[in-house]
PDB file of C-alpha atoms in Angstrom:
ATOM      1  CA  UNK A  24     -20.444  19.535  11.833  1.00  0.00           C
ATOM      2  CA  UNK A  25     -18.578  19.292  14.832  1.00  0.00           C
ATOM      3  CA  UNK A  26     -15.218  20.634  14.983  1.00  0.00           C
ATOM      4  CA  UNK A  27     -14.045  18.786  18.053  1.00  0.00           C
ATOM      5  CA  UNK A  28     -13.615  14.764  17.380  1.00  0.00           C
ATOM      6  CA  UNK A  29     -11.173  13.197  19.538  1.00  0.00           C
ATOM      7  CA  UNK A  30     -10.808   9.219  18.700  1.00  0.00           C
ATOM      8  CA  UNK A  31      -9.282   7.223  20.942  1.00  0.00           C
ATOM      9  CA  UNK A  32      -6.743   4.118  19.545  1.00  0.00           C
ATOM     10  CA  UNK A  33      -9.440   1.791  19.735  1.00  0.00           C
ATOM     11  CA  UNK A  34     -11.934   4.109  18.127  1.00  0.00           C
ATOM     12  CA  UNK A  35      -8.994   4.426  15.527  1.00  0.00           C
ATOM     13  CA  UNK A  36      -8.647   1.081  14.316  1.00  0.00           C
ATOM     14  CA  UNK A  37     -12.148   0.389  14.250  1.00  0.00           C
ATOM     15  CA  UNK A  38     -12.546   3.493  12.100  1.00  0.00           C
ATOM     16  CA  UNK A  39     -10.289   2.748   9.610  1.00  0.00           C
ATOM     17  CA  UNK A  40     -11.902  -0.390   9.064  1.00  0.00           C
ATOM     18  CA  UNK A  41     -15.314   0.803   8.380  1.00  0.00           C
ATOM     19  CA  UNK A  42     -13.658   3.389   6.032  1.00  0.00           C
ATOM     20  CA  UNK A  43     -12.340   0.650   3.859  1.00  0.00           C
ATOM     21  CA  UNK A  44     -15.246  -1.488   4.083  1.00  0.00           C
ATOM     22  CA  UNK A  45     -18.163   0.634   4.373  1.00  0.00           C
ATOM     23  CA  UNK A  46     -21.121  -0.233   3.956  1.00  0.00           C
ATOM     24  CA  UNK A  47     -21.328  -3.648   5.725  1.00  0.00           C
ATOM     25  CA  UNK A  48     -23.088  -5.512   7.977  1.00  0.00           C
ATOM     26  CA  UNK A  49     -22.716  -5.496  12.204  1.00  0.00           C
ATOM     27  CA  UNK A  50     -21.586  -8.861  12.047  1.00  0.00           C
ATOM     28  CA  UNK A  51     -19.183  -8.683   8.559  1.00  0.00           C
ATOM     29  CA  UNK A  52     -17.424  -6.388  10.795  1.00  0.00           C
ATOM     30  CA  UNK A  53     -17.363  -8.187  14.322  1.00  0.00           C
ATOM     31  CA  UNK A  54     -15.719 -11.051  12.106  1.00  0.00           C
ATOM     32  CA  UNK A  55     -13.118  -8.273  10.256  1.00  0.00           C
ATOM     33  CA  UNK A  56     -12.352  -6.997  13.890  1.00  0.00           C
ATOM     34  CA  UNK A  57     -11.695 -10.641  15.055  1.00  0.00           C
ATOM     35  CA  UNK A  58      -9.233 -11.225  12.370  1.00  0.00           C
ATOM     36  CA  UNK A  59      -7.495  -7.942  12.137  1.00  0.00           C
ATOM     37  CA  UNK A  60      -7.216  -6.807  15.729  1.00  0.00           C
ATOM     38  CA  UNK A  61      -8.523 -10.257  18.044  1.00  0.00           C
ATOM     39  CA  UNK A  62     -11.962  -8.404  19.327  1.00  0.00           C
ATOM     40  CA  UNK A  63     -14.648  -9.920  20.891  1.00  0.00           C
ATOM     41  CA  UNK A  64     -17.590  -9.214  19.641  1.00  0.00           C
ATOM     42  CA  UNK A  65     -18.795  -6.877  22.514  1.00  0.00           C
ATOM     43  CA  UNK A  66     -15.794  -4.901  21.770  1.00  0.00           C
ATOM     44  CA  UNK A  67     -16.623  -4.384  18.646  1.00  0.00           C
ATOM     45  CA  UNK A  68     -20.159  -3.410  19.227  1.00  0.00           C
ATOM     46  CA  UNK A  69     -19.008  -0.938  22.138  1.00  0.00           C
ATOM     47  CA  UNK A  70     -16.176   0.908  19.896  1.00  0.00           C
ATOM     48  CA  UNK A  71     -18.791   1.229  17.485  1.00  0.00           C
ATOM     49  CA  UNK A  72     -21.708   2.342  19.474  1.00  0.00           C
ATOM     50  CA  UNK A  73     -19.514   4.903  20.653  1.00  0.00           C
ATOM     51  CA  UNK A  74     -17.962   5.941  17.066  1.00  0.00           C
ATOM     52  CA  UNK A  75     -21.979   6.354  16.174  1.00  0.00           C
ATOM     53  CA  UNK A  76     -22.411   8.406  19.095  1.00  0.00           C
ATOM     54  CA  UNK A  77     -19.908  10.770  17.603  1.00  0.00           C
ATOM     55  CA  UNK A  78     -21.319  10.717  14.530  1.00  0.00           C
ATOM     56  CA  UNK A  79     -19.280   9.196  12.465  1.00  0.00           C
ATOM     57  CA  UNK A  80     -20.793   6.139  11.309  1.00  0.00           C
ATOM     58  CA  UNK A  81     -24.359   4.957  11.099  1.00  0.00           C
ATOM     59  CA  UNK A  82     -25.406   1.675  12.444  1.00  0.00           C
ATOM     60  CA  UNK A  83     -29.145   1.180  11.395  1.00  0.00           C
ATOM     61  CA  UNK A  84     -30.858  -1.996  10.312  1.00  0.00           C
ATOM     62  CA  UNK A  85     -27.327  -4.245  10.628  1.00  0.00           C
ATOM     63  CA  UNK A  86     -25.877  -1.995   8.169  1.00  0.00           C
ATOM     64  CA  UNK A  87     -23.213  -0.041   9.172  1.00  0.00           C
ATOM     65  CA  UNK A  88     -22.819   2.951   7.115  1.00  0.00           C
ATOM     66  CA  UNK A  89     -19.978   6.274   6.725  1.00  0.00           C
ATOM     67  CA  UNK A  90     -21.377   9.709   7.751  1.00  0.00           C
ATOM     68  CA  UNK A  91     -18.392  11.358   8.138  1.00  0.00           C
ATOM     69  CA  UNK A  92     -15.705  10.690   5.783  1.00  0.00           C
ATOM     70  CA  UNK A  93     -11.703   9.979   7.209  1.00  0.00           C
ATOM     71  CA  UNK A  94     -11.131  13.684   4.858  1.00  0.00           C
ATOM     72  CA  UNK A  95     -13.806  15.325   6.593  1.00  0.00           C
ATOM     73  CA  UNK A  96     -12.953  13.563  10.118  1.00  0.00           C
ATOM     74  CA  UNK A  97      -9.080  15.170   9.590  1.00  0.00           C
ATOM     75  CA  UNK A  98     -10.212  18.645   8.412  1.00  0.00           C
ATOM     76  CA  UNK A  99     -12.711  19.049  11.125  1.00  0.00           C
ATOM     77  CA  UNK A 100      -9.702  18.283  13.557  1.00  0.00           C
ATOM     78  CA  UNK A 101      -7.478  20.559  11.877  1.00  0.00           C
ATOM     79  CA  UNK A 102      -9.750  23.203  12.113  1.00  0.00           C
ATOM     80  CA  UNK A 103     -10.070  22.332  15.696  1.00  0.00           C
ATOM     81  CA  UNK A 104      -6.964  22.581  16.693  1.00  0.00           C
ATOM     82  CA  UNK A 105      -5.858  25.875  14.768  1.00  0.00           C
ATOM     83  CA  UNK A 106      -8.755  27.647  16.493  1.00  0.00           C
ATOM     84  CA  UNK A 107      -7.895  26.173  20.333  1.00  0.00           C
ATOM     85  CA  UNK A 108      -4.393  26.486  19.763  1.00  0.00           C
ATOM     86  CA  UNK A 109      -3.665  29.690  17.360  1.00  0.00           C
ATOM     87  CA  UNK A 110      -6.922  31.666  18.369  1.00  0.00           C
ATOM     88  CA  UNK A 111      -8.307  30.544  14.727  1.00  0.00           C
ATOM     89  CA  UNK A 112      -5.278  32.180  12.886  1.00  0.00           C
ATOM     90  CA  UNK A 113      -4.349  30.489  10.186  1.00  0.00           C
ATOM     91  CA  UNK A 114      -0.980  33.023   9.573  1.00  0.00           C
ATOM     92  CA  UNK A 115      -0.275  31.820  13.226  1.00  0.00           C
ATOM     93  CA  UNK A 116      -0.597  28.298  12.285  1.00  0.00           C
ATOM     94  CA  UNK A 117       1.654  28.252   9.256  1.00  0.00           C
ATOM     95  CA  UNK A 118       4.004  30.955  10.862  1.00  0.00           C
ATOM     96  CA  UNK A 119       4.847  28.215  13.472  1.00  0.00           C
ATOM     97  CA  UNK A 120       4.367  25.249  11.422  1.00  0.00           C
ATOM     98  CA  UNK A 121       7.354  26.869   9.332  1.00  0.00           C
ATOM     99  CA  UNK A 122       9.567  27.575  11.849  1.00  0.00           C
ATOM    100  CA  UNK A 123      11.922  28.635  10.083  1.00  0.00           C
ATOM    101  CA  UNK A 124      11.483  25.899   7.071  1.00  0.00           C
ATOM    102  CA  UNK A 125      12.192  26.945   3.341  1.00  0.00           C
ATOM    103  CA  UNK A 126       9.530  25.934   0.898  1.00  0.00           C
ATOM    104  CA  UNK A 127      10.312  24.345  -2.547  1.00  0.00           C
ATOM    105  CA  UNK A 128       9.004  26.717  -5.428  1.00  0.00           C
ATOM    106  CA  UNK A 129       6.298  23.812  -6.043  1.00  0.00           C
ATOM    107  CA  UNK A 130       4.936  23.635  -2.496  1.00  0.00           C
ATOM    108  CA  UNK A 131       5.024  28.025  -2.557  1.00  0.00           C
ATOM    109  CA  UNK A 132       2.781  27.143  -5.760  1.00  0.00           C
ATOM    110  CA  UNK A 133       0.641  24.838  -4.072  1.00  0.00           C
ATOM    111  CA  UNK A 134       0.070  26.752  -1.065  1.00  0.00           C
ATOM    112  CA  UNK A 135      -1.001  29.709  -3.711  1.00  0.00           C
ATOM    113  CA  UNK A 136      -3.227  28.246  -5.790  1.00  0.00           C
ATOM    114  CA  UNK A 137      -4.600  27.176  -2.297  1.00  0.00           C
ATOM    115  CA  UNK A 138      -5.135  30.125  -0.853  1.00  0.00           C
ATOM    116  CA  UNK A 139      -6.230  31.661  -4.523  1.00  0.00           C
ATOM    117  CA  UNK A 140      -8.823  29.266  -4.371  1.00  0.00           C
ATOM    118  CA  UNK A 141     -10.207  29.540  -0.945  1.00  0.00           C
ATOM    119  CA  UNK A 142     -10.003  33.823  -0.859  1.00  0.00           C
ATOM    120  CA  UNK A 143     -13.298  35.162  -0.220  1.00  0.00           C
ATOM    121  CA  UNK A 144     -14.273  37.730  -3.073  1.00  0.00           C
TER     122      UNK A 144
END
């Protein structure tokens, strides 16, 4: 999987529409575009030809399908950005991300059963 997807707005909205709607047809979603964000059809089918270029989505047959789910789409750029910005170190990561923040005793928990469940043997 790629560990470097950059959307842009556009790319976005369009995304989050196919996410909700998935699968549907090329033209169910030129009409969904034109009623939630005003598209044109052959801005539609651009956004889209480029989101499938990226391999996100699938559009084969009319049918637009999901090949990379939002979940998947967010960890991939978390992972991304960790290892361009923090050399890959996740201590690095939450060392900054803390700055200085407390944690509750639930989110400590959380973060612990995390790591618990992620630890290589």
């Amino acid at each position: 999987m790629n560990d470097n997807y950059t959307l842009t707005v556009a790319e976005e909205r369009l995304a989050d529409i196919i996410w909700q709607k998935a699968p549907l047809t090329s033209p169910e979603l030129v009409n969904i575009a034109w009623e939630k964000l005003e598209w044109k059809k052959s801005t539609t089918y651009t956004v889209l030809r480029r989101l499938c270029e990226k391999g996100i989505f699938v559009n084969g047959s009319a049918i637009v399908k999901v090949a990379i789910t939002r979940e998947e789409l967010i960890a991939s750029q978390s992972r991304h950005f960790v290892n361009s910005s923090f050399g890959g170190s996740l201590p690095g990561f939450m060392a900054s991300f803390f700055g200085g923040k407390k944690l509750s005793a639930k989110e400590a928990d959380e973060l612990k059963q995390l790591i618990d469940q992620h630890q290589e043997e």
